[in-house]
Amino acid sequence: MVSIMKHTVEVMIPESEIKARIAELGRQINEHYQNSGSEMVLVGLLRGSFMFMADLCREVQVPHEVDFMTASSYGSGMSTTRDVKILKDLDEDIRGKDVLIVEDIIDSGNTLSKVREILSLREPKSLAICTLLDKPSRREVNVPVEYVGFRDSG
């Protein structure tokens, strides 16, 4: 158990295991993009991805830029149809670049699916997703995830 801001939470994955898995994700990403010949951009979805993004950037040895987006998903009631509002957009043009969206947790997939759609319209050379924790049992929208740290089976 760990105390965070007066709340006690159970540690589900030990820190050493998280660090090892992020190092492995970095190795996979390096291997995949090492001969791409294109600029690479890691796009962190704020605010949740910030710490994971920093750790992942230390492991990605392929030359890359870092950029951030903030998106908000909203809808009426229990509807799975959600509108996504971009609160902070990318600072750089991604046309012709290898883009890796970095997210901490993928749950319903609603916001991430829309962000992926928005970014694909900007004509990147490639577009992939990396997450620290994937929760496929909670998915409402099918979204391809190329790099997964941990998968929650419950």
mmCIF file of C-alpha atoms in Angstrom:
data_model
loop_
_atom_site.group_PDB
_atom_site.id
_atom_site.type_symbol
_atom_site.label_atom_id
_atom_site.label_comp_id
_atom_site.label_asym_id
_atom_site.label_seq_id
_atom_site.Cartn_x
_atom_site.Cartn_y
_atom_site.Cartn_z
ATOM 1 C CA MET A 1 0.000 0.000 0.000
ATOM 2 C CA VAL A 2 1.090 3.535 -0.801
ATOM 3 C CA SER A 3 -0.318 6.809 0.508
ATOM 4 C CA ILE A 4 -0.946 9.465 -2.133
ATOM 5 C CA MET A 5 -2.566 12.782 -1.224
ATOM 6 C CA LYS A 6 -4.228 11.280 1.881
ATOM 7 C CA HIS A 7 -5.474 8.260 -0.077
ATOM 8 C CA THR A 8 -4.164 4.754 0.360
ATOM 9 C CA VAL A 9 -3.784 2.842 -2.884
ATOM 10 C CA GLU A 10 -2.665 -0.691 -3.617
ATOM 11 C CA VAL A 11 0.431 -1.079 -5.777
ATOM 12 C CA MET A 12 -0.619 -3.282 -8.697
ATOM 13 C CA ILE A 13 2.691 -3.367 -10.590
ATOM 14 C CA PRO A 14 6.037 -2.900 -8.827
ATOM 15 C CA GLU A 15 8.160 0.049 -9.975
ATOM 16 C CA SER A 16 10.994 -2.248 -11.077
ATOM 17 C CA GLU A 17 8.612 -4.147 -13.361
ATOM 18 C CA ILE A 18 7.303 -0.902 -14.865
ATOM 19 C CA LYS A 19 10.847 0.341 -15.541
ATOM 20 C CA ALA A 20 11.812 -2.962 -17.163
ATOM 21 C CA ARG A 21 8.720 -2.952 -19.363
ATOM 22 C CA ILE A 22 9.296 0.653 -20.482
ATOM 23 C CA ALA A 23 12.884 -0.283 -21.392
ATOM 24 C CA GLU A 24 11.518 -3.170 -23.479
ATOM 25 C CA LEU A 25 9.014 -0.871 -25.208
ATOM 26 C CA GLY A 26 11.891 1.481 -26.022
ATOM 27 C CA ARG A 27 13.861 -1.417 -27.505
ATOM 28 C CA GLN A 28 10.893 -2.436 -29.682
ATOM 29 C CA ILE A 29 10.366 1.140 -30.874
ATOM 30 C CA ASN A 30 14.095 1.584 -31.620
ATOM 31 C CA GLU A 31 14.130 -1.639 -33.617
ATOM 32 C CA HIS A 32 11.053 -0.703 -35.622
ATOM 33 C CA TYR A 33 12.064 2.883 -36.486
ATOM 34 C CA GLN A 34 15.876 2.649 -36.707
ATOM 35 C CA ASN A 35 15.941 2.495 -40.520
ATOM 36 C CA SER A 36 12.862 4.598 -41.242
ATOM 37 C CA GLY A 37 14.720 7.504 -42.792
ATOM 38 C CA SER A 38 12.012 9.903 -41.587
ATOM 39 C CA GLU A 39 11.822 12.258 -38.661
ATOM 40 C CA MET A 40 10.026 10.802 -35.657
ATOM 41 C CA VAL A 41 7.673 12.639 -33.308
ATOM 42 C CA LEU A 42 6.449 11.282 -29.979
ATOM 43 C CA VAL A 43 3.077 12.873 -29.195
ATOM 44 C CA GLY A 44 2.111 12.733 -25.532
ATOM 45 C CA LEU A 45 -1.546 13.050 -24.619
ATOM 46 C CA LEU A 46 -1.657 15.320 -21.601
ATOM 47 C CA ARG A 47 -1.884 15.230 -18.740
ATOM 48 C CA GLY A 48 -1.856 11.535 -17.932
ATOM 49 C CA SER A 49 0.970 10.493 -20.228
ATOM 50 C CA PHE A 50 3.523 13.001 -18.935
ATOM 51 C CA MET A 51 5.532 10.718 -16.611
ATOM 52 C CA PHE A 52 5.324 7.688 -18.912
ATOM 53 C CA MET A 53 6.341 9.880 -21.849
ATOM 54 C CA ALA A 54 9.426 11.140 -19.981
ATOM 55 C CA ASP A 55 10.484 7.605 -19.068
ATOM 56 C CA LEU A 56 9.853 6.324 -22.596
ATOM 57 C CA CYS A 57 11.842 9.194 -24.179
ATOM 58 C CA ARG A 58 14.887 8.110 -22.158
ATOM 59 C CA GLU A 59 14.640 4.652 -23.734
ATOM 60 C CA VAL A 60 13.951 5.684 -27.335
ATOM 61 C CA GLN A 61 17.373 6.089 -28.936
ATOM 62 C CA VAL A 62 16.069 6.852 -32.427
ATOM 63 C CA PRO A 63 16.335 10.635 -32.990
ATOM 64 C CA HIS A 64 12.940 12.128 -32.227
ATOM 65 C CA GLU A 65 11.049 15.276 -31.400
ATOM 66 C CA VAL A 66 8.541 15.544 -28.565
ATOM 67 C CA ASP A 67 5.188 17.288 -28.796
ATOM 68 C CA PHE A 68 2.000 17.274 -26.742
ATOM 69 C CA MET A 69 -1.755 17.417 -27.230
ATOM 70 C CA THR A 70 -4.599 17.794 -24.783
ATOM 71 C CA ALA A 71 -7.991 16.474 -25.813
ATOM 72 C CA SER A 72 -11.299 16.359 -24.005
ATOM 73 C CA SER A 73 -14.076 13.907 -24.768
ATOM 74 C CA TYR A 74 -17.652 14.784 -24.011
ATOM 75 C CA GLY A 75 -21.068 13.439 -24.893
ATOM 76 C CA SER A 76 -24.594 13.215 -23.636
ATOM 77 C CA GLY A 77 -25.417 10.670 -20.962
ATOM 78 C CA MET A 78 -24.268 7.123 -21.579
ATOM 79 C CA SER A 79 -23.775 7.599 -25.313
ATOM 80 C CA THR A 80 -20.645 6.019 -26.765
ATOM 81 C CA THR A 81 -20.690 8.651 -29.505
ATOM 82 C CA ARG A 82 -18.412 11.340 -28.180
ATOM 83 C CA ASP A 83 -17.200 14.614 -29.545
ATOM 84 C CA VAL A 84 -13.568 15.406 -28.942
ATOM 85 C CA LYS A 85 -12.338 18.910 -28.388
ATOM 86 C CA ILE A 86 -8.636 19.658 -28.834
ATOM 87 C CA LEU A 87 -7.641 21.903 -25.926
ATOM 88 C CA LYS A 88 -3.936 22.053 -26.839
ATOM 89 C CA ASP A 89 -2.818 21.154 -30.342
ATOM 90 C CA LEU A 90 0.594 20.128 -31.628
ATOM 91 C CA ASP A 91 3.200 22.834 -32.087
ATOM 92 C CA GLU A 92 4.849 21.126 -35.067
ATOM 93 C CA ASP A 93 3.683 19.906 -38.475
ATOM 94 C CA ILE A 94 3.685 16.082 -38.614
ATOM 95 C CA ARG A 95 3.293 15.695 -42.389
ATOM 96 C CA GLY A 96 5.653 13.001 -43.680
ATOM 97 C CA LYS A 97 6.918 12.078 -40.201
ATOM 98 C CA ASP A 98 6.693 8.879 -38.168
ATOM 99 C CA VAL A 99 4.279 9.712 -35.343
ATOM 100 C CA LEU A 100 3.950 7.709 -32.139
ATOM 101 C CA ILE A 101 1.029 8.675 -29.896
ATOM 102 C CA VAL A 102 1.946 8.049 -26.248
ATOM 103 C CA GLU A 103 -0.895 7.450 -23.766
ATOM 104 C CA ASP A 104 -0.732 6.269 -20.161
ATOM 105 C CA ILE A 105 -3.987 4.265 -20.007
ATOM 106 C CA ILE A 106 -6.343 3.241 -22.807
ATOM 107 C CA ASP A 107 -9.810 2.623 -21.459
ATOM 108 C CA SER A 108 -12.872 3.155 -23.688
ATOM 109 C CA GLY A 109 -10.750 4.257 -26.643
ATOM 110 C CA ASN A 110 -13.169 7.074 -27.517
ATOM 111 C CA THR A 111 -10.810 10.028 -27.190
ATOM 112 C CA LEU A 112 -7.782 8.164 -28.530
ATOM 113 C CA SER A 113 -9.690 6.987 -31.606
ATOM 114 C CA LYS A 114 -10.689 10.563 -32.456
ATOM 115 C CA VAL A 115 -7.171 11.895 -31.822
ATOM 116 C CA ARG A 116 -5.778 9.184 -34.119
ATOM 117 C CA GLU A 117 -8.327 10.158 -36.777
ATOM 118 C CA ILE A 118 -7.455 13.862 -36.456
ATOM 119 C CA LEU A 119 -3.711 13.199 -36.701
ATOM 120 C CA SER A 120 -4.082 10.841 -39.668
ATOM 121 C CA LEU A 121 -5.677 13.695 -41.647
ATOM 122 C CA ARG A 122 -2.390 15.593 -41.247
ATOM 123 C CA GLU A 123 -0.644 13.032 -43.481
ATOM 124 C CA PRO A 124 2.085 11.560 -41.288
ATOM 125 C CA LYS A 125 4.295 8.922 -42.896
ATOM 126 C CA SER A 126 3.170 6.486 -40.188
ATOM 127 C CA LEU A 127 0.966 6.657 -37.111
ATOM 128 C CA ALA A 128 1.180 4.243 -34.175
ATOM 129 C CA ILE A 129 0.074 4.123 -30.539
ATOM 130 C CA CYS A 130 2.045 3.210 -27.417
ATOM 131 C CA THR A 131 0.391 2.811 -24.018
ATOM 132 C CA LEU A 132 1.630 1.842 -20.594
ATOM 133 C CA LEU A 133 -1.667 0.152 -19.636
ATOM 134 C CA ASP A 134 -4.309 -1.191 -21.999
ATOM 135 C CA LYS A 135 -7.771 -2.106 -20.701
ATOM 136 C CA PRO A 136 -9.349 -3.904 -23.688
ATOM 137 C CA SER A 137 -12.286 -5.185 -21.616
ATOM 138 C CA ARG A 138 -13.484 -1.576 -21.267
ATOM 139 C CA ARG A 139 -13.110 -0.716 -24.943
ATOM 140 C CA GLU A 140 -16.086 0.940 -26.635
ATOM 141 C CA VAL A 141 -14.204 1.842 -29.817
ATOM 142 C CA ASN A 142 -11.732 -0.445 -31.551
ATOM 143 C CA VAL A 143 -8.402 1.344 -31.762
ATOM 144 C CA PRO A 144 -5.166 -0.335 -32.901
ATOM 145 C CA VAL A 145 -2.429 -0.287 -30.266
ATOM 146 C CA GLU A 146 0.998 -1.256 -31.545
ATOM 147 C CA TYR A 147 2.993 -1.023 -28.302
ATOM 148 C CA VAL A 148 1.519 -2.152 -24.970
ATOM 149 C CA GLY A 149 3.312 -2.109 -21.635
ATOM 150 C CA PHE A 150 0.736 -4.007 -19.617
ATOM 151 C CA ARG A 151 -2.680 -5.401 -20.474
ATOM 152 C CA ASP A 152 -5.422 -5.476 -17.821
ATOM 153 C CA SER A 153 -7.401 -8.669 -18.289
ATOM 154 C CA GLY A 154 -10.176 -7.634 -15.901
#
